[in-house]
PDB file of C-alpha atoms in Angstrom:
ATOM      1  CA  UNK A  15      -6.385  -2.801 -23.362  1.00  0.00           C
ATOM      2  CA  UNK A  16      -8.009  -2.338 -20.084  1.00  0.00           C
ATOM      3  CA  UNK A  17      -9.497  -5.112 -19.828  1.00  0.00           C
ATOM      4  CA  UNK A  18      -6.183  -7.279 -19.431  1.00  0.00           C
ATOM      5  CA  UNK A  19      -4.588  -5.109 -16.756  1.00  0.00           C
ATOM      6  CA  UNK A  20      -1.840  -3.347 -18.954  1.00  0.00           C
ATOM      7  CA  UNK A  21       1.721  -2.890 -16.975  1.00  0.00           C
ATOM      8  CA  UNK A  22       3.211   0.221 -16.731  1.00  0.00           C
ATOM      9  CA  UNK A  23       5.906   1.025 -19.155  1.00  0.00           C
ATOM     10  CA  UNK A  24       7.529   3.444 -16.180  1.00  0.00           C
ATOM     11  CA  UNK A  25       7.494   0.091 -13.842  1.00  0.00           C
ATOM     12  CA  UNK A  26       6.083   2.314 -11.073  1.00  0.00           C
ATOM     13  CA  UNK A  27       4.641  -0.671  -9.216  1.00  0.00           C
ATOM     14  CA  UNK A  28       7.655  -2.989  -9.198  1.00  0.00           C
ATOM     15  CA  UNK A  29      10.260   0.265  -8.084  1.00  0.00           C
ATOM     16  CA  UNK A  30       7.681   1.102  -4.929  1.00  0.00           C
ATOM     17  CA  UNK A  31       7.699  -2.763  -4.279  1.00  0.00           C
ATOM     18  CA  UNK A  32      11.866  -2.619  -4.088  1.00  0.00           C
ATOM     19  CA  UNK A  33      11.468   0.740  -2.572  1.00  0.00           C
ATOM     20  CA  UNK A  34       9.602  -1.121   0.669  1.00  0.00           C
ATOM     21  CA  UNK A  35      11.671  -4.322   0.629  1.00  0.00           C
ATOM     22  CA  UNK A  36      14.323  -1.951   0.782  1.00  0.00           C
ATOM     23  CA  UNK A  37      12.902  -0.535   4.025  1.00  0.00           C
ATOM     24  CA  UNK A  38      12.150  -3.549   5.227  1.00  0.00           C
ATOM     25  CA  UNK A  39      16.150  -4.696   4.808  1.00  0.00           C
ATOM     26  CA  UNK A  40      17.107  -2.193   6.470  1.00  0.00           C
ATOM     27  CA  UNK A  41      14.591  -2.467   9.526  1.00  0.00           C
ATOM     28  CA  UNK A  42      15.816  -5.459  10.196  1.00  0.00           C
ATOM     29  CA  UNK A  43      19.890  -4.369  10.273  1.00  0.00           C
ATOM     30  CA  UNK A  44      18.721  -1.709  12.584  1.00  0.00           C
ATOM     31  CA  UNK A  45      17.017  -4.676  14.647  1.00  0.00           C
ATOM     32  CA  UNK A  46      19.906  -6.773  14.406  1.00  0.00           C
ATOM     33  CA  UNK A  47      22.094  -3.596  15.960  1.00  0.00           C
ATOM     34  CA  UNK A  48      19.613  -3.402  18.815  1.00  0.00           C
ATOM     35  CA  UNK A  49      19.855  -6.865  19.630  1.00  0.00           C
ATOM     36  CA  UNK A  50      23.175  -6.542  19.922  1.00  0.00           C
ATOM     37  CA  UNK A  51      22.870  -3.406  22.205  1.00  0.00           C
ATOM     38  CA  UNK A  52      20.121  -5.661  24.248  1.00  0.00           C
ATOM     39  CA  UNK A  53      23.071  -8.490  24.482  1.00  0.00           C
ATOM     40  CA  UNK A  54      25.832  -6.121  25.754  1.00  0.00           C
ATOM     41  CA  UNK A  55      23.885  -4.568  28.554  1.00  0.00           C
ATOM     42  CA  UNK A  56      21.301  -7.456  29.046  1.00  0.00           C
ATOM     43  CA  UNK A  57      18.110  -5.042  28.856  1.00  0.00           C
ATOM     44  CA  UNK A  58      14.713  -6.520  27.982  1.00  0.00           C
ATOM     45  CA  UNK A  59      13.615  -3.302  26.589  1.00  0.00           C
ATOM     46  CA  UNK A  60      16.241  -2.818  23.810  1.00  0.00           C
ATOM     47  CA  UNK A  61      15.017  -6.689  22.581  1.00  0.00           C
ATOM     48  CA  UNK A  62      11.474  -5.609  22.703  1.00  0.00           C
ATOM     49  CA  UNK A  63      12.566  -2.582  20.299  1.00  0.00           C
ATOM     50  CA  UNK A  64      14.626  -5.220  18.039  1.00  0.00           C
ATOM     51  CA  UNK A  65      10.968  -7.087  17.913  1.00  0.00           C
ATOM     52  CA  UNK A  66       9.397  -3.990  17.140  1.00  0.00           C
ATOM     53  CA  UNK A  67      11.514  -2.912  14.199  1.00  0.00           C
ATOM     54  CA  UNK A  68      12.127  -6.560  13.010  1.00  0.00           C
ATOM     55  CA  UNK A  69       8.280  -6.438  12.491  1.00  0.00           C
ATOM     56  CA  UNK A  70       8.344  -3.164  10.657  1.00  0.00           C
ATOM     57  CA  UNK A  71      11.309  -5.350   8.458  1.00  0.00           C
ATOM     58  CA  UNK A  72       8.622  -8.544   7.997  1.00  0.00           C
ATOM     59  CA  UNK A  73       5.651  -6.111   7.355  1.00  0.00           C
ATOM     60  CA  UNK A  74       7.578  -3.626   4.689  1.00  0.00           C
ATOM     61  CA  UNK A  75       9.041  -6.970   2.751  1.00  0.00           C
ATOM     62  CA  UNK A  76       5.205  -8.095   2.856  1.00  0.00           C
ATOM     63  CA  UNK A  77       3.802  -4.957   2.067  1.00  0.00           C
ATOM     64  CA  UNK A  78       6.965  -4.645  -1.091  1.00  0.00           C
ATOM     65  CA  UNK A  79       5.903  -8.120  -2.382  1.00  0.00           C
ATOM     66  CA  UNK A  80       2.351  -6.879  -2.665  1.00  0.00           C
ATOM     67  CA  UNK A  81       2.748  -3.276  -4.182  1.00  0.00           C
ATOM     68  CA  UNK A  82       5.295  -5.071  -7.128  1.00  0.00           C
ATOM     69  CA  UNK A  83       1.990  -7.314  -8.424  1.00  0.00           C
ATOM     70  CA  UNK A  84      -0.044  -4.078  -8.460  1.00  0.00           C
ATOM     71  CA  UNK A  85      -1.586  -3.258 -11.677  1.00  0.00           C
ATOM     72  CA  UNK A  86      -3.159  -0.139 -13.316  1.00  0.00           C
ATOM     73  CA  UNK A  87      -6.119  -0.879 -13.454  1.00  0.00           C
ATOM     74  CA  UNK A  88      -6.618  -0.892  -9.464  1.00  0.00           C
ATOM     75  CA  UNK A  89      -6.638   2.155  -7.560  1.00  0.00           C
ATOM     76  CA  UNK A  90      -4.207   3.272  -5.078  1.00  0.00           C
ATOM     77  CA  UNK A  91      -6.206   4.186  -1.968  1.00  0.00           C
ATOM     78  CA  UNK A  92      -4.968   7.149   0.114  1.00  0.00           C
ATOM     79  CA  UNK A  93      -6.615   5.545   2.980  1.00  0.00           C
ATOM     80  CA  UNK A  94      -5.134   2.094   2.563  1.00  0.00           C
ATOM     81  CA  UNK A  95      -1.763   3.552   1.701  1.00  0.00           C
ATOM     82  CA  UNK A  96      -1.900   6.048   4.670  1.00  0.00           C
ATOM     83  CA  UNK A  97      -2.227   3.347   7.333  1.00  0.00           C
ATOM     84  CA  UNK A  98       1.134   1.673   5.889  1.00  0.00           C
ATOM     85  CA  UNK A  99       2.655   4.860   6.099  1.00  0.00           C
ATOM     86  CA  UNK A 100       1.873   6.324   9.242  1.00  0.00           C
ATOM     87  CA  UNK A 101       2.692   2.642  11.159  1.00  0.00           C
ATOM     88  CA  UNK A 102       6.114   3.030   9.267  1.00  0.00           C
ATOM     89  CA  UNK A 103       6.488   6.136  10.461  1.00  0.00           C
ATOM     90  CA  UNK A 104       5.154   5.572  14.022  1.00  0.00           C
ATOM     91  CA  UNK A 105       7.677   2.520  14.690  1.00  0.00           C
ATOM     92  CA  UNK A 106      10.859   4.090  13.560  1.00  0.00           C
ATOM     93  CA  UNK A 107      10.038   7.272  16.190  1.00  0.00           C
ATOM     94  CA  UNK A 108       9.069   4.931  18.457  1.00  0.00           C
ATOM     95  CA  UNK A 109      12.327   2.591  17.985  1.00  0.00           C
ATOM     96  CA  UNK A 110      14.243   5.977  18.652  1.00  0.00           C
ATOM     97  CA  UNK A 111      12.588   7.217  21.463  1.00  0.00           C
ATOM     98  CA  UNK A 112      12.926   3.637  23.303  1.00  0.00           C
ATOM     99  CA  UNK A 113      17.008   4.019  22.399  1.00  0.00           C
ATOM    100  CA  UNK A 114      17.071   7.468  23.865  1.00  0.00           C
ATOM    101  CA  UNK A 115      15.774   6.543  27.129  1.00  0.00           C
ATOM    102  CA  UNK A 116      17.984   3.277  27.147  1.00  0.00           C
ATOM    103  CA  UNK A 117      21.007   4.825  26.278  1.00  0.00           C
ATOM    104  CA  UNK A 118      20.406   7.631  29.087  1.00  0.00           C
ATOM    105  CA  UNK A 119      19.161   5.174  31.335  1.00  0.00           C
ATOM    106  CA  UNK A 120      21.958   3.043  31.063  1.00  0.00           C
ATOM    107  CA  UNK A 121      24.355   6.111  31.426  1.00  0.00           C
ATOM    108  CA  UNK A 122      22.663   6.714  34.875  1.00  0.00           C
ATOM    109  CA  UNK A 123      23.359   3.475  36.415  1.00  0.00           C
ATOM    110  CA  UNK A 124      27.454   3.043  35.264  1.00  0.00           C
ATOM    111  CA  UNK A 125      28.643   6.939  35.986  1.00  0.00           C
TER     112      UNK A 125
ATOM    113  CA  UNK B   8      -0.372   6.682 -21.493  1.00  0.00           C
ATOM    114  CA  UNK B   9      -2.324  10.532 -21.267  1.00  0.00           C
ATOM    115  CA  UNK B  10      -1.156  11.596 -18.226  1.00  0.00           C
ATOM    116  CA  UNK B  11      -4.214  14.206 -18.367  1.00  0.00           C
ATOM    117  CA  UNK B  12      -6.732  12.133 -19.812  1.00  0.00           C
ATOM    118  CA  UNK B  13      -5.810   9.584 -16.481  1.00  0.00           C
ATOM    119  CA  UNK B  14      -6.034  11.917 -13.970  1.00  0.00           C
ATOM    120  CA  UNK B  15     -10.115  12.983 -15.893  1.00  0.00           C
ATOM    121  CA  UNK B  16     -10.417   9.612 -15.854  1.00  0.00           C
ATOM    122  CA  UNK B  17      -9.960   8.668 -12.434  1.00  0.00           C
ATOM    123  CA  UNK B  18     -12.233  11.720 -10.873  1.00  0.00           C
ATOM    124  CA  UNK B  19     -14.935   9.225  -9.714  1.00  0.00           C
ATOM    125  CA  UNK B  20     -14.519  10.002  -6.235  1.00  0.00           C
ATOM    126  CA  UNK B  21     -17.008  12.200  -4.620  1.00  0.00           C
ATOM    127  CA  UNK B  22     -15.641  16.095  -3.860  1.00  0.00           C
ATOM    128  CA  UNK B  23     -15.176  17.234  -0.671  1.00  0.00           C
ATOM    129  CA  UNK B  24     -18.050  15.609   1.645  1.00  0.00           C
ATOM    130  CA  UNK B  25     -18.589  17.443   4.748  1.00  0.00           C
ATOM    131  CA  UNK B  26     -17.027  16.128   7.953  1.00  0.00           C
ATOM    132  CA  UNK B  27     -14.944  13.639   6.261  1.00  0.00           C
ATOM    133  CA  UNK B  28     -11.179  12.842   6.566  1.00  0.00           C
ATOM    134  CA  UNK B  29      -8.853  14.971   4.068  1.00  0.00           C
ATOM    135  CA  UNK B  30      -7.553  11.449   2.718  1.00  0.00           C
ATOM    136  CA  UNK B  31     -11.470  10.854   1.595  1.00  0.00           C
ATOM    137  CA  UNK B  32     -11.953  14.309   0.002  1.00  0.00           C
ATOM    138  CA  UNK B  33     -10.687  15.584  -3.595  1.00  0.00           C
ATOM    139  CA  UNK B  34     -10.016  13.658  -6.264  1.00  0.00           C
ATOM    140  CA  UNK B  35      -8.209  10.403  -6.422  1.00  0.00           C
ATOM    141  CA  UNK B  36      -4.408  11.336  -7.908  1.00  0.00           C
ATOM    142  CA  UNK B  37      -3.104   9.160 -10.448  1.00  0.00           C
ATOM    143  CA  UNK B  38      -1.591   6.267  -9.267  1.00  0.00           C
ATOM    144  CA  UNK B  39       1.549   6.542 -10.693  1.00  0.00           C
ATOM    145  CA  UNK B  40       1.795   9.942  -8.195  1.00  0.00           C
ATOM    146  CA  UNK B  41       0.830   8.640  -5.215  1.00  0.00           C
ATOM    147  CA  UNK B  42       3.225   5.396  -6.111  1.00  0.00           C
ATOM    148  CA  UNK B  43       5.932   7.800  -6.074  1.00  0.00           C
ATOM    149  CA  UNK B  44       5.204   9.766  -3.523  1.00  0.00           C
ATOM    150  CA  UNK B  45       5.178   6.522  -1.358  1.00  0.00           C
ATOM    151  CA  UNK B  46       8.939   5.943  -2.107  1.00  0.00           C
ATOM    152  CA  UNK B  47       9.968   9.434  -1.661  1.00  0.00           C
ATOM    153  CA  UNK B  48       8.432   8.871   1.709  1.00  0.00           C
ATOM    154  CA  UNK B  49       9.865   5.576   1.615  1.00  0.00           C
ATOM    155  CA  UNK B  50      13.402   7.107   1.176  1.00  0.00           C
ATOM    156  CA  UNK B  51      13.455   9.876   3.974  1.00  0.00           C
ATOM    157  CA  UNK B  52      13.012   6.436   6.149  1.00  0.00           C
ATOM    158  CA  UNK B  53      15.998   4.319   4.671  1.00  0.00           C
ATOM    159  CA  UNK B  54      17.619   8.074   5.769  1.00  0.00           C
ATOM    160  CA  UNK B  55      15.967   7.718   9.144  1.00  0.00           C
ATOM    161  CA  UNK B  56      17.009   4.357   9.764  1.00  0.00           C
ATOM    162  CA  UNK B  57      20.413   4.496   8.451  1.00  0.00           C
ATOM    163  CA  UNK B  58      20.407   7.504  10.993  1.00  0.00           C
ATOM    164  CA  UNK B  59      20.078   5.376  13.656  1.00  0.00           C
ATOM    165  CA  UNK B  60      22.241   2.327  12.824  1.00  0.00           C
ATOM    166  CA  UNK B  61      24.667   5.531  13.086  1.00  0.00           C
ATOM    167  CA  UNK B  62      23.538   6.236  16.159  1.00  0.00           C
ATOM    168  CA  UNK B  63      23.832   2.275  17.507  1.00  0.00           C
ATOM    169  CA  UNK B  64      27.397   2.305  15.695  1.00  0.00           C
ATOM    170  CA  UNK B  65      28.743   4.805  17.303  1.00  0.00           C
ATOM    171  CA  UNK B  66      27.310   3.454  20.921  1.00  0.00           C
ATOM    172  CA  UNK B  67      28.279  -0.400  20.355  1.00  0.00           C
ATOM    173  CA  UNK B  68      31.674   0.116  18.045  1.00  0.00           C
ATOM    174  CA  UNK B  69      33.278   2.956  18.492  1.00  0.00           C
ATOM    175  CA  UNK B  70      34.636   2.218  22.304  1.00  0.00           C
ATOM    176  CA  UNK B  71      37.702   4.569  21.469  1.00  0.00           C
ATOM    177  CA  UNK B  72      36.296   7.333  19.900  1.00  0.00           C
ATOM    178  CA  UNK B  73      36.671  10.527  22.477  1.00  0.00           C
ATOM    179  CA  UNK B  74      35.184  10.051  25.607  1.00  0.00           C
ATOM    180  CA  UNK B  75      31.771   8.439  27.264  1.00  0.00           C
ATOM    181  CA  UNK B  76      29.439  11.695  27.342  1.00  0.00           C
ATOM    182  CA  UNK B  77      30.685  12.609  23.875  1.00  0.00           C
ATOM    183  CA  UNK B  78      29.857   9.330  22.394  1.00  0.00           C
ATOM    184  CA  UNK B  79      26.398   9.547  24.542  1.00  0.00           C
ATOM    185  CA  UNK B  80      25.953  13.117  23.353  1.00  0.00           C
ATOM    186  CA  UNK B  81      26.672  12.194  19.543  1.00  0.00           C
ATOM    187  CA  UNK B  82      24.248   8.937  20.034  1.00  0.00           C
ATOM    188  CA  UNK B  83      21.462  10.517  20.876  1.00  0.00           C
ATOM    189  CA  UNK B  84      21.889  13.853  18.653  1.00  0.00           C
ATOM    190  CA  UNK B  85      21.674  10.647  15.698  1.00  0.00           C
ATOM    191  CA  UNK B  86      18.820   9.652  17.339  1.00  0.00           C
ATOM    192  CA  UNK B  87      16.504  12.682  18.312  1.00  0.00           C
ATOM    193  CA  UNK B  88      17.932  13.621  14.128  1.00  0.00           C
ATOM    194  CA  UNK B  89      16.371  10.117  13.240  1.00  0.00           C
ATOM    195  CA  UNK B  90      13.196   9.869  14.609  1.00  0.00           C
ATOM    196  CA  UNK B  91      12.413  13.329  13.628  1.00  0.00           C
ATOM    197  CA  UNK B  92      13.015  12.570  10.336  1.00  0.00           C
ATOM    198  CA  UNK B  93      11.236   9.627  10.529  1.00  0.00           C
ATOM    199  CA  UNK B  94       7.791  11.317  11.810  1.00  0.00           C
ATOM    200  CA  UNK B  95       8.081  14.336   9.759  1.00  0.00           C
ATOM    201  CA  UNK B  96       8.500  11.916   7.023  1.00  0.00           C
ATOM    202  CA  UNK B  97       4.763  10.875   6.986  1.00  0.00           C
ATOM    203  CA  UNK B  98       3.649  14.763   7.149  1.00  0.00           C
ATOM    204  CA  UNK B  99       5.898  15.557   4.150  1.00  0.00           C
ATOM    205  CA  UNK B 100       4.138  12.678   2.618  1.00  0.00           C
ATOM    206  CA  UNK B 101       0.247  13.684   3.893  1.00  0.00           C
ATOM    207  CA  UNK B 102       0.824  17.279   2.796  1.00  0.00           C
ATOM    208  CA  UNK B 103       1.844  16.088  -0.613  1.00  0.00           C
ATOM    209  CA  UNK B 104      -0.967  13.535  -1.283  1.00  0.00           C
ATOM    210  CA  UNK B 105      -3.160  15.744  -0.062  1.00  0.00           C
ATOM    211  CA  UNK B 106      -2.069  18.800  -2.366  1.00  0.00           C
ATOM    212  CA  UNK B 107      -2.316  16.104  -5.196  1.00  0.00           C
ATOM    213  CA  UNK B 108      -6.017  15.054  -3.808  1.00  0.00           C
ATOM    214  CA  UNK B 109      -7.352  19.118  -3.970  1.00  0.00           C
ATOM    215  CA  UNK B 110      -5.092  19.817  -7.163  1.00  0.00           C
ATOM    216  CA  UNK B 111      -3.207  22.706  -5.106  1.00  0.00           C
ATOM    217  CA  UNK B 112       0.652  22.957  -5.260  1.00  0.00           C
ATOM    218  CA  UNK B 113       2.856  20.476  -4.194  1.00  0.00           C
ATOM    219  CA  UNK B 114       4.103  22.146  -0.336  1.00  0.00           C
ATOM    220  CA  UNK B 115       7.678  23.087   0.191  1.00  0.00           C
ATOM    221  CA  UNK B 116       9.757  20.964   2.446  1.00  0.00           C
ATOM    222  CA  UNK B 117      12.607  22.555   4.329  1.00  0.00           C
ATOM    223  CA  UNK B 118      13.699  18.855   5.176  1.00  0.00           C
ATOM    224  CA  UNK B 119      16.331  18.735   2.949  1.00  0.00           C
ATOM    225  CA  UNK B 120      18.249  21.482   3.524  1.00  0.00           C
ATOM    226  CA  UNK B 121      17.942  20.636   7.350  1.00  0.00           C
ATOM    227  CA  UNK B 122      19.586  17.248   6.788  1.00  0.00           C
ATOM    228  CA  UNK B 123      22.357  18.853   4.674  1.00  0.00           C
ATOM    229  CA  UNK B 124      23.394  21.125   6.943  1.00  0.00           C
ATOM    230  CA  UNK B 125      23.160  18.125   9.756  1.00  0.00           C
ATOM    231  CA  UNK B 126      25.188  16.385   7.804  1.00  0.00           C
ATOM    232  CA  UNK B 127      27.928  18.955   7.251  1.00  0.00           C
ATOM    233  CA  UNK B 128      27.694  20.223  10.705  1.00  0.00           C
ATOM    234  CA  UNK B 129      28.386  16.287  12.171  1.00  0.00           C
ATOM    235  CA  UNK B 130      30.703  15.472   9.618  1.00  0.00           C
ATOM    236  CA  UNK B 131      33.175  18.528  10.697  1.00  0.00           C
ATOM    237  CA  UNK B 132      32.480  17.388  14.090  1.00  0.00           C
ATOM    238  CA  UNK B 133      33.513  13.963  13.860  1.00  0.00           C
ATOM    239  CA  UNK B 134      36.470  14.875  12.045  1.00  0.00           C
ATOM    240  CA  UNK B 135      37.303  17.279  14.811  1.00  0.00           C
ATOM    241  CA  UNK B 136      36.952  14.728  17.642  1.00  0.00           C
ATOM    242  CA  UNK B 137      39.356  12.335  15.690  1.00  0.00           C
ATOM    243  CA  UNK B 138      41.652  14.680  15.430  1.00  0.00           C
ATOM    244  CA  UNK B 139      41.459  16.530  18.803  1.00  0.00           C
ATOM    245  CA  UNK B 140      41.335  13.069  20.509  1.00  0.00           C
ATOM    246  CA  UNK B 141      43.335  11.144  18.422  1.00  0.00           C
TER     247      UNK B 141
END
């Protein structure tokens, strides 16, 4: 049974794939949105964050395509997992730091 | 599947070496665990980034909606809200793979009830402001 990698009856593998794709979907609305925040005030910063979470969208639909063809007989490595995780993580604050300062900024210069 | 006979089975890993990284140390959970603690994490950032689509909404099409500090206010109350959630998102998820990894109890998050009440709390709001301001 082991030896031909058996597939788990709960389908863990192919929900965490969706799960990430998923993400990744909606990364890239939430780039979309700040491209269209970039167009309407013409800042070069609020494309650069669009790039940045549009990435985060390409990465988590890669990442979801890999985790669905998992099987049990490989290991899920903490470490591995962990550096997915914490870039996830790391972008998103980062995407809503960058539309803090924009937003605020932008207040500044039209009142 | 032997849920307990998995987790024995997958104990290879070496326990607690000295100086290492808590994501080396323990035992390795069962994968099915860590799977699903990877989409719980997974789903507190959906949360996050539908958060701050919110956010971007109200900023890019909501032009009528009170007045131009109140919309800036409400934008970035979304977005402070979402990136919070967002980082303390991958603690929620450390703490739990690493309570898995030393076989302790899963920890207690206080994350949920926090985005609950946001959610109440701006939902009143907003319906105040449309009414108040028409």
């Amino acid at each position: 049974m082991q030896d031909k990698a058996p597939r788990d009856p709960g389908l863990q593998p192919e929900r965490t794939g969706l799960a990430w794709s998923r993400t990744g979907l909606l990364a890239f609305l939430a780039a979309t949105l700040s491209v269209r925040v970039g167009l309407t005030v013409t800042d070069l910063a609020h494309l650069l964050t669009a790039l940045l979470l549009a990435g985060l969208g390409a990465a988590s639909l890669r990442r979801g395509h890999q985790r669905a063809r998992y099987t049990a007989n490989e290991e899920v490595v903490t470490a591995a997992s962990r550096a997915y995780i914490f870039a996830t993580s790391a972008i998103v604050v980062i995407a809503c730091m960058s539309h803090v300062a924009l937003l605020l900024a932008r207040y500044m210069r039209t009142h | 599947m032997n849920l307990q006979s998995r987790t024995l089975e997958s104990n290879l890993e070496p326990v607690k070496t000295k100086g290492s990284k808590w994501w080396q140390t323990g035992i390795r959970p069962d994968y099915r665990f860590s799977l699903a603690n990877e989409r719980t994490f997974l789903a507190w950032i959906r949360t996050s980034l539908a958060i701050v689509a919110g956010a971007i909404g109200i900023d890019q099409f909501a032009s009528h909606l009170g007045s131009a500090q109140l919309r800036l206010v409400l934008s970035i109350a979304l977005l402070v809200v979402g990136g919070t959630l967002g980082g303390v998102a991958y603690t929620r998820w450390a703490r739990a793979e690493r309570a898995m990894r030393q076989e302790t109890d899963l920890p207690l998050s206080l994350l949920l009830p926090f985005l609950a009440l946001f959610t109440a709390v701006l939902a009143v709001g907003l319906a105040a402001i449309i009414i108040i301001f028409g």
